[in-house]
XYZ file of C-alpha atoms in Angstrom:
517
model
C -13.248 12.110 36.520
C -10.126 13.096 38.210
C -6.367 11.784 39.471
C -8.107 10.252 42.241
C -10.592 8.312 41.217
C -7.959 6.587 38.065
C -6.374 3.768 39.753
C -3.062 1.619 39.238
C -5.509 -0.811 36.324
C -7.430 2.272 34.828
C -3.226 3.870 34.327
C -2.220 -0.008 33.682
C -5.416 0.335 30.601
C -4.679 3.397 28.779
C -1.386 2.688 28.996
C -2.369 -0.067 26.690
C -4.466 1.929 24.925
C -1.505 4.163 23.577
C 0.467 1.546 22.788
C -1.609 -0.222 20.768
C -2.779 3.213 19.047
C 1.010 3.625 18.106
C 1.774 0.469 16.836
C -1.030 0.637 14.564
C -0.349 4.253 13.384
C 3.605 2.962 12.694
C 2.280 -0.051 11.078
C -0.371 2.125 8.563
C 3.151 3.826 7.226
C 5.006 1.793 6.552
C 2.193 0.582 3.757
C 3.154 4.184 2.220
C 4.373 3.537 -0.344
C 7.743 5.790 -0.754
C 7.438 9.515 -1.640
C 3.051 8.446 -2.362
C 1.609 11.371 -1.065
C 0.513 11.951 2.099
C -2.752 13.540 1.774
C -5.233 11.028 -0.143
C -4.162 7.532 1.274
C -3.237 7.043 -2.904
C -7.132 6.956 -2.804
C -6.443 3.771 -1.123
C -8.704 3.728 1.123
C -11.669 1.127 1.650
C -15.300 2.093 2.205
C -15.015 1.105 6.427
C -11.739 3.020 6.375
C -13.819 6.703 4.981
C -17.097 6.009 6.949
C -15.359 5.270 10.452
C -12.853 8.267 9.394
C -16.214 10.162 9.006
C -17.879 8.656 11.997
C -15.111 9.603 14.543
C -14.254 13.110 12.368
C -17.330 14.110 13.994
C -17.230 12.710 17.267
C -15.948 14.471 20.374
C -15.298 14.459 23.533
C -17.157 17.637 24.135
C -20.311 15.606 21.382
C -20.598 12.766 24.249
C -20.854 14.718 27.101
C -22.968 17.664 25.566
C -25.254 14.496 24.132
C -25.600 12.860 27.142
C -26.390 16.608 28.886
C -29.310 16.769 26.029
C -30.539 13.474 26.833
C -31.407 14.506 30.607
C -32.903 17.690 30.102
C -34.890 17.071 27.063
C -35.273 12.978 25.940
C -34.052 11.835 22.211
C -35.195 14.799 20.623
C -31.633 16.181 20.369
C -31.275 12.395 17.853
C -32.693 14.725 15.510
C -28.685 16.145 14.363
C -27.625 12.286 13.930
C -30.704 10.912 11.968
C -31.626 13.584 9.783
C -27.723 13.302 8.957
C -28.342 10.553 6.162
C -30.158 12.336 4.262
C -27.216 14.839 3.466
C -24.916 12.177 3.669
C -27.120 10.594 1.151
C -26.577 13.608 -0.717
C -22.621 13.563 -0.400
C -23.122 9.988 -1.741
C -25.129 10.155 -4.824
C -24.395 14.678 -5.994
C -21.361 16.402 -4.635
C -19.171 12.887 -4.777
C -19.692 11.662 -8.147
C -18.654 15.407 -9.221
C -15.355 15.608 -6.965
C -13.908 12.265 -8.012
C -14.053 12.667 -11.188
C -12.596 16.222 -11.134
C -9.965 14.038 -9.170
C -9.098 16.882 -7.220
C -7.109 17.151 -3.364
C -9.256 19.979 -1.969
C -12.839 21.656 -1.971
C -11.195 24.707 -2.847
C -9.949 23.049 -5.605
C -13.256 22.352 -7.050
C -14.927 25.426 -6.412
C -11.539 26.590 -8.658
C -12.457 24.778 -11.516
C -16.133 25.352 -11.297
C -15.613 29.611 -10.478
C -11.995 30.643 -11.140
C -8.243 30.840 -9.114
C -9.734 33.834 -7.112
C -12.600 32.273 -5.473
C -10.475 28.483 -5.066
C -7.573 31.671 -3.210
C -10.852 33.041 -0.725
C -11.991 29.056 0.102
C -8.805 27.913 0.489
C -8.001 31.139 3.226
C -11.251 30.356 4.670
C -11.035 26.495 5.300
C -7.576 27.200 7.220
C -9.843 30.110 9.533
C -12.328 27.245 9.723
C -10.085 24.442 10.950
C -7.601 26.162 12.955
C -10.998 27.375 14.710
C -13.371 25.489 14.416
C -11.791 21.394 14.352
C -8.609 22.299 16.611
C -8.393 24.753 19.084
C -11.847 24.611 20.228
C -11.725 20.086 20.272
C -7.876 20.807 21.379
C -10.141 23.162 24.236
C -12.613 20.833 25.319
C -9.933 17.899 25.050
C -7.520 20.079 27.249
C -10.264 20.465 29.639
C -10.127 17.124 30.760
C -6.657 15.835 30.673
C -5.934 18.759 32.683
C -8.324 17.027 35.818
C -6.647 13.417 34.642
C -2.900 14.705 34.711
C -3.261 18.214 37.317
C -1.211 19.655 34.145
C -1.254 23.085 32.108
C -3.518 23.501 29.579
C -0.479 24.522 27.356
C 0.892 20.980 27.606
C -2.597 19.082 27.582
C -2.892 20.798 23.967
C 0.719 19.476 23.351
C 0.509 16.133 24.044
C -3.191 15.575 21.537
C -1.121 17.061 19.319
C 2.197 15.433 19.789
C -0.456 12.000 19.260
C -2.216 13.396 16.389
C 0.475 15.017 14.613
C 2.436 11.842 14.554
C 0.452 10.620 12.556
C -0.242 12.863 10.080
C 3.261 13.233 9.572
C 4.165 10.217 9.230
C 1.028 8.010 7.631
C -0.648 11.329 6.417
C -4.685 10.481 5.799
C -4.279 6.382 5.680
C -2.376 6.661 8.691
C -5.357 8.383 10.395
C -8.059 6.397 8.664
C -6.430 2.834 9.999
C -6.216 4.451 13.470
C -9.750 5.620 13.512
C -10.978 2.324 12.591
C -9.487 0.692 16.414
C -10.603 3.757 17.975
C -13.848 4.128 16.632
C -14.187 -0.012 17.129
C -13.042 1.404 20.868
C -15.596 3.995 21.263
C -18.639 1.602 20.199
C -17.799 -0.648 22.391
C -17.161 1.208 25.869
C -19.883 3.459 24.913
C -22.466 0.727 24.565
C -21.354 -1.704 27.649
C -22.464 2.256 29.572
C -25.933 1.781 28.156
C -25.666 -1.489 28.547
C -24.558 -1.420 31.967
C -27.115 1.717 32.631
C -30.056 -0.476 31.331
C -30.191 -3.026 33.587
C -29.106 -0.984 37.263
C -33.000 0.760 36.066
C -34.405 -2.525 35.050
C -35.032 -2.398 31.448
C -36.722 -0.578 29.105
C -40.033 -0.926 30.293
C -38.984 0.524 34.046
C -36.751 3.506 31.776
C -40.096 4.222 30.028
C -41.646 4.848 33.411
C -39.120 6.080 34.477
C -38.735 8.778 32.438
C -41.538 12.171 31.337
C -43.056 10.590 27.771
C -42.175 13.046 25.673
C -38.565 11.857 26.128
C -39.179 9.732 23.194
C -40.586 11.695 20.636
C -37.999 13.708 18.223
C -40.570 16.410 16.804
C -41.855 18.330 19.051
C -44.486 21.678 18.769
C -43.038 24.253 17.085
C -43.923 26.362 20.593
C -40.936 24.246 22.404
C -38.416 26.834 22.448
C -35.666 24.293 22.786
C -36.593 21.865 19.665
C -39.537 22.909 17.392
C -40.196 20.927 14.320
C -39.800 23.739 11.616
C -36.522 25.260 12.113
C -34.875 21.842 12.663
C -36.811 20.019 9.327
C -35.818 23.550 7.515
C -33.115 24.668 9.410
C -30.950 20.898 9.837
C -30.584 21.348 5.995
C -28.224 24.226 5.843
C -26.297 23.087 8.628
C -26.183 19.554 6.951
C -24.447 20.303 3.835
C -21.955 22.728 4.302
C -20.765 20.027 7.378
C -21.724 16.982 5.242
C -20.903 18.059 1.713
C -18.310 20.774 2.020
C -16.265 20.868 5.214
C -12.538 19.251 3.962
C -12.073 17.698 7.145
C -15.512 15.560 6.842
C -15.492 15.076 3.033
C -11.285 14.119 2.686
C -11.781 10.608 3.613
C -14.125 10.260 0.498
C -11.856 11.929 -1.782
C -9.672 9.485 -0.754
C -12.098 6.980 -1.804
C -10.274 3.390 -4.135
C -13.453 3.493 -6.102
C -16.851 5.766 -6.535
C -18.078 2.726 -5.124
C -16.803 2.735 -1.957
C -16.760 5.784 -1.222
C -20.550 5.315 -1.643
C -20.633 2.579 0.721
C -18.048 3.884 3.260
C -21.243 7.347 3.089
C -23.013 4.456 4.005
C -21.375 3.023 6.548
C -21.146 6.185 8.096
C -25.149 7.298 8.110
C -25.688 3.439 9.899
C -22.813 5.147 12.485
C -25.183 7.897 12.874
C -27.730 5.612 13.939
C -25.686 4.510 16.803
C -25.245 8.303 18.375
C -28.465 7.768 20.076
C -28.484 4.933 21.847
C -24.511 5.319 22.514
C -24.262 9.215 23.543
C -27.741 10.346 24.453
C -29.935 6.906 26.135
C -26.807 7.283 28.759
C -28.182 11.103 29.536
C -31.388 9.599 29.830
C -30.758 6.337 31.834
C -28.889 9.211 34.000
C -32.869 11.005 35.199
C -33.746 7.998 35.851
C -31.674 6.955 38.294
C -30.350 10.160 39.911
C -32.717 12.639 38.760
C -31.640 15.294 41.178
C -27.881 16.096 39.330
C -27.591 19.453 39.403
C -25.697 19.713 36.778
C -26.877 17.809 33.247
C -22.982 17.988 31.441
C -22.491 16.223 34.317
C -23.969 13.729 33.423
C -21.470 11.108 31.963
C -19.013 11.418 33.849
C -21.326 10.460 36.534
C -22.584 7.634 35.264
C -19.156 6.600 34.608
C -17.908 6.987 37.796
C -21.261 5.681 38.910
C -20.949 2.478 37.153
C -18.320 1.602 35.809
C -15.751 -0.845 38.091
C -11.548 -0.370 38.349
C -10.176 -0.393 34.872
C -13.114 0.603 33.013
C -12.395 4.142 33.680
C -9.487 4.114 31.962
C -10.773 2.638 29.315
C -13.058 5.067 29.256
C -10.509 7.725 29.219
C -8.667 6.434 26.897
C -12.310 6.623 24.361
C -12.005 10.387 25.348
C -8.583 10.782 24.145
C -9.192 8.114 20.835
C -12.290 11.012 19.920
C -9.527 12.728 20.403
C -6.985 12.408 18.493
C -8.893 11.058 15.551
C -10.756 14.569 14.986
C -7.596 16.151 15.603
C -5.575 14.015 13.098
C -7.749 14.653 10.916
C -8.426 18.380 10.792
C -4.311 18.413 10.843
C -4.401 16.338 7.559
C -7.380 18.629 5.773
C -5.033 21.959 7.191
C -2.072 20.508 5.646
C -3.822 18.853 2.324
C -5.371 22.775 1.778
C -2.861 25.045 2.902
C 0.304 22.684 0.564
C -2.365 22.143 -2.669
C -3.691 25.036 -3.055
C -1.986 28.240 -1.373
C 1.718 26.674 -1.594
C 1.812 24.545 -4.863
C -0.718 26.430 -6.934
C 0.447 29.577 -6.486
C 3.887 29.517 -5.479
C 5.649 25.673 -6.410
C 3.375 24.557 -9.777
C 6.472 21.843 -10.317
C 7.535 20.850 -7.067
C 7.753 16.946 -6.488
C 6.129 14.555 -4.521
C 8.397 14.476 -1.868
C 8.730 18.005 -1.657
C 5.283 18.828 -1.335
C 5.616 16.488 1.570
C 7.642 17.578 3.096
C 5.818 21.128 2.879
C 3.165 19.498 4.497
C 4.951 18.324 7.552
C 6.032 21.746 8.077
C 2.742 23.103 7.610
C 1.075 20.341 10.482
C 3.861 22.016 12.691
C 2.753 25.132 11.830
C -0.915 24.526 12.295
C -0.269 22.306 15.199
C 1.456 25.621 17.298
C -0.977 28.324 16.124
C -4.194 25.223 17.433
C -1.988 25.865 20.917
C -2.334 29.645 21.606
C -5.387 29.409 20.292
C -5.997 26.817 22.824
C -4.057 28.530 25.628
C -5.709 32.133 24.808
C -9.182 30.462 24.989
C -8.510 28.628 28.433
C -7.066 32.443 29.071
C -10.580 33.819 29.243
C -12.644 33.521 32.556
C -16.505 34.068 33.030
C -17.259 33.299 29.493
C -18.257 29.966 28.480
C -16.283 30.657 24.838
C -16.461 27.067 23.848
C -20.679 26.619 23.575
C -20.223 30.281 21.871
C -17.535 29.556 19.399
C -19.650 26.467 18.290
C -22.669 28.740 18.415
C -20.838 30.869 15.881
C -19.375 28.847 13.412
C -23.711 28.157 12.700
C -23.191 30.964 10.916
C -20.349 30.243 8.682
C -23.256 27.693 7.226
C -25.100 29.649 4.819
C -23.007 30.865 2.541
C -20.756 27.562 1.858
C -24.114 26.281 1.220
C -25.457 28.264 -0.964
C -22.238 28.923 -3.065
C -21.801 25.263 -3.308
C -25.914 24.577 -3.894
C -25.879 26.463 -6.598
C -22.315 26.534 -8.052
C -23.506 22.795 -8.555
C -26.987 22.847 -9.566
C -27.033 26.217 -11.400
C -24.990 26.484 -14.642
C -25.360 30.274 -14.578
C -23.742 31.113 -11.265
C -21.484 33.800 -11.982
C -18.023 34.088 -10.297
C -18.663 37.416 -8.898
C -21.579 36.109 -7.212
C -19.647 33.403 -5.752
C -16.775 35.159 -5.055
C -19.202 38.365 -2.967
C -21.381 35.062 -1.092
C -18.390 33.725 0.306
C -17.037 37.245 1.120
C -19.476 39.624 1.814
C -22.364 37.148 2.885
C -19.787 35.498 5.073
C -19.307 39.037 6.734
C -23.373 39.413 7.170
C -23.886 35.860 8.664
C -21.474 36.998 11.450
C -22.618 40.114 12.454
C -26.275 38.574 12.129
C -24.082 35.621 14.211
C -22.999 37.734 16.729
C -26.334 40.155 17.314
C -28.118 36.881 18.123
C -25.586 36.054 20.157
C -24.755 38.784 22.379
C -27.496 41.645 20.872
C -30.431 42.516 23.565
C -32.917 39.474 24.831
C -35.421 42.017 24.223
C -35.314 41.654 20.521
C -37.889 39.758 18.839
C -35.075 36.411 17.000
C -35.977 33.655 15.731
C -35.194 29.730 16.403
C -31.553 29.387 15.381
C -31.987 27.530 13.266
C -34.400 28.978 11.354
C -32.161 32.439 11.527
C -29.656 29.900 9.594
C -32.597 29.084 7.066
C -33.250 32.509 6.462
C -29.866 34.090 6.123
C -29.280 30.943 3.680
C -32.534 31.897 1.423
C -31.276 35.797 1.598
C -27.688 34.835 -0.062
C -29.095 31.905 -2.360
C -31.508 35.326 -3.606
C -28.795 37.619 -3.638
C -26.594 35.162 -5.344
C -29.700 34.416 -8.161
C -29.813 37.987 -8.933
C -25.942 38.977 -9.058
C -25.785 35.752 -11.391
C -28.828 37.367 -13.989
C -26.667 40.560 -14.204
C -23.790 40.019 -14.215
C -21.875 39.807 -17.547
C -18.485 40.252 -17.253
C -18.063 37.874 -15.082
C -16.349 34.060 -15.885
C -18.104 31.095 -16.293
C -16.647 27.651 -16.063
C -18.624 24.171 -16.852
C -18.926 22.067 -13.867
C -16.740 19.339 -13.886
C -18.117 16.431 -15.508
C -19.024 13.635 -12.993
C -17.966 10.149 -12.531
C -20.370 8.267 -15.045
C -21.051 5.333 -13.265
C -24.174 4.335 -12.216
C -24.241 3.238 -8.733
C -24.521 -0.894 -8.035
C -26.841 -2.931 -7.242
C -25.238 -3.361 -3.827
C -25.437 0.627 -3.417
C -28.762 1.281 -4.154
C -29.761 -1.705 -2.057
C -27.378 -0.169 0.910
C -28.884 2.924 1.086
C -33.087 1.963 0.580
C -32.676 0.201 3.412
C -30.580 2.385 5.681
C -33.635 4.607 4.187
C -36.428 2.939 5.345
C -34.804 2.042 8.656
C -34.358 6.257 9.271
C -38.076 6.223 7.960
C -39.180 3.755 10.680
C -37.266 5.262 13.706
C -39.107 8.325 12.807
C -41.956 7.216 12.615
C -42.054 5.051 15.310
C -40.819 7.846 17.898
C -43.192 10.456 16.996
């Protein structure tokens, strides 16, 4: 999407989007009680704030473009990454969230500190900060900076700075409450614009029946044979759970809206809403790529499928709205990440280790400084990534980050489900286990192509199994390491409404998997 395609009406709509966004952010900031915490929105979030925030954090411009590209080349099979997620969002709702809320924590390192002791909390805090800065901030800014650089014709550092200024404004002024309120507005806009692209595309093709006739039949299958190189069914079934537990149940940026829930019921309804929103990933993000294949089968670069649809199907004015949506995705993800970064550093490192008696006003002041520092570091990393030529570092980093999942998933799963898990076992998994996983990941990405590697997802599964076995053996033989009881979960049975919502979602997801196989 280049400057020449943005007309006066597009610029006007883009300016209007930013004006409304800033107005919502300022309004949300005024609703925050004076000197209340920036981090958990006074634990006041309702189900729709939680659902839209989790979904908004999950969505980025790279996801929109990559999903359309996957739809163009392989059909809806990549929808497994969206639809299979409901199992692990349910795990968050009924297993992890009751324990998190019962412990009254601000951060997940704090929870692991209650479970395993201060040493584990320290390791996990720095681990989480590094993950947020690299994966949530630098890589998101890199992807978004490319888009903004194309439209405004400005350097990468300035693109990243603009995005961070907008996101930092909400994080510093209103904390998680401002981020959550603006996420609702931005995600509704995303749904409307993405649905319009799908509907216009279907109309241009000639309807659903015409679309089915114009693309290969295997474009509508979710489980492909194990011989399929890109999406074999067994690695997805076994490997995705490792990624799912890490991403949906233990990642601070994703889980923070649930920690800020008004009650456990609001958290369980909010996560359920996220599950329903994930269904939309296929028709809103992947289906446009399939439609693009039907309309423009000679397109040489599948990564251009999304923008090709926009440029060919949308009139003047809608292009500005699409760019507003892409910006919304960026601001949503970056805002959530900055808030999570500020929360973890301030509560787990600064307050816990240096100023346990700090006032709430002082804590908020430190949180704002950390937000600015994190933004500055993210800009430097973004510029560094952009300076490397000839290497698609974004995709490489995304793949490497997949190898972070096994240690985190192993520590949280055993920490919650097995009382005998020792502190030494957890610390070894987070340190030596992470180093081992990353070395395997680097060899997988850059090692000789002749090596008989299993599928990426299967490799993630086997790393998880190895780490779980290691933790069990260490825990059984470790007689000196400290052990702590698991924090008691909130002892409230799910309401009839919560159970009905989740059973209905499970039935719909099961029906979709049967229908598309």
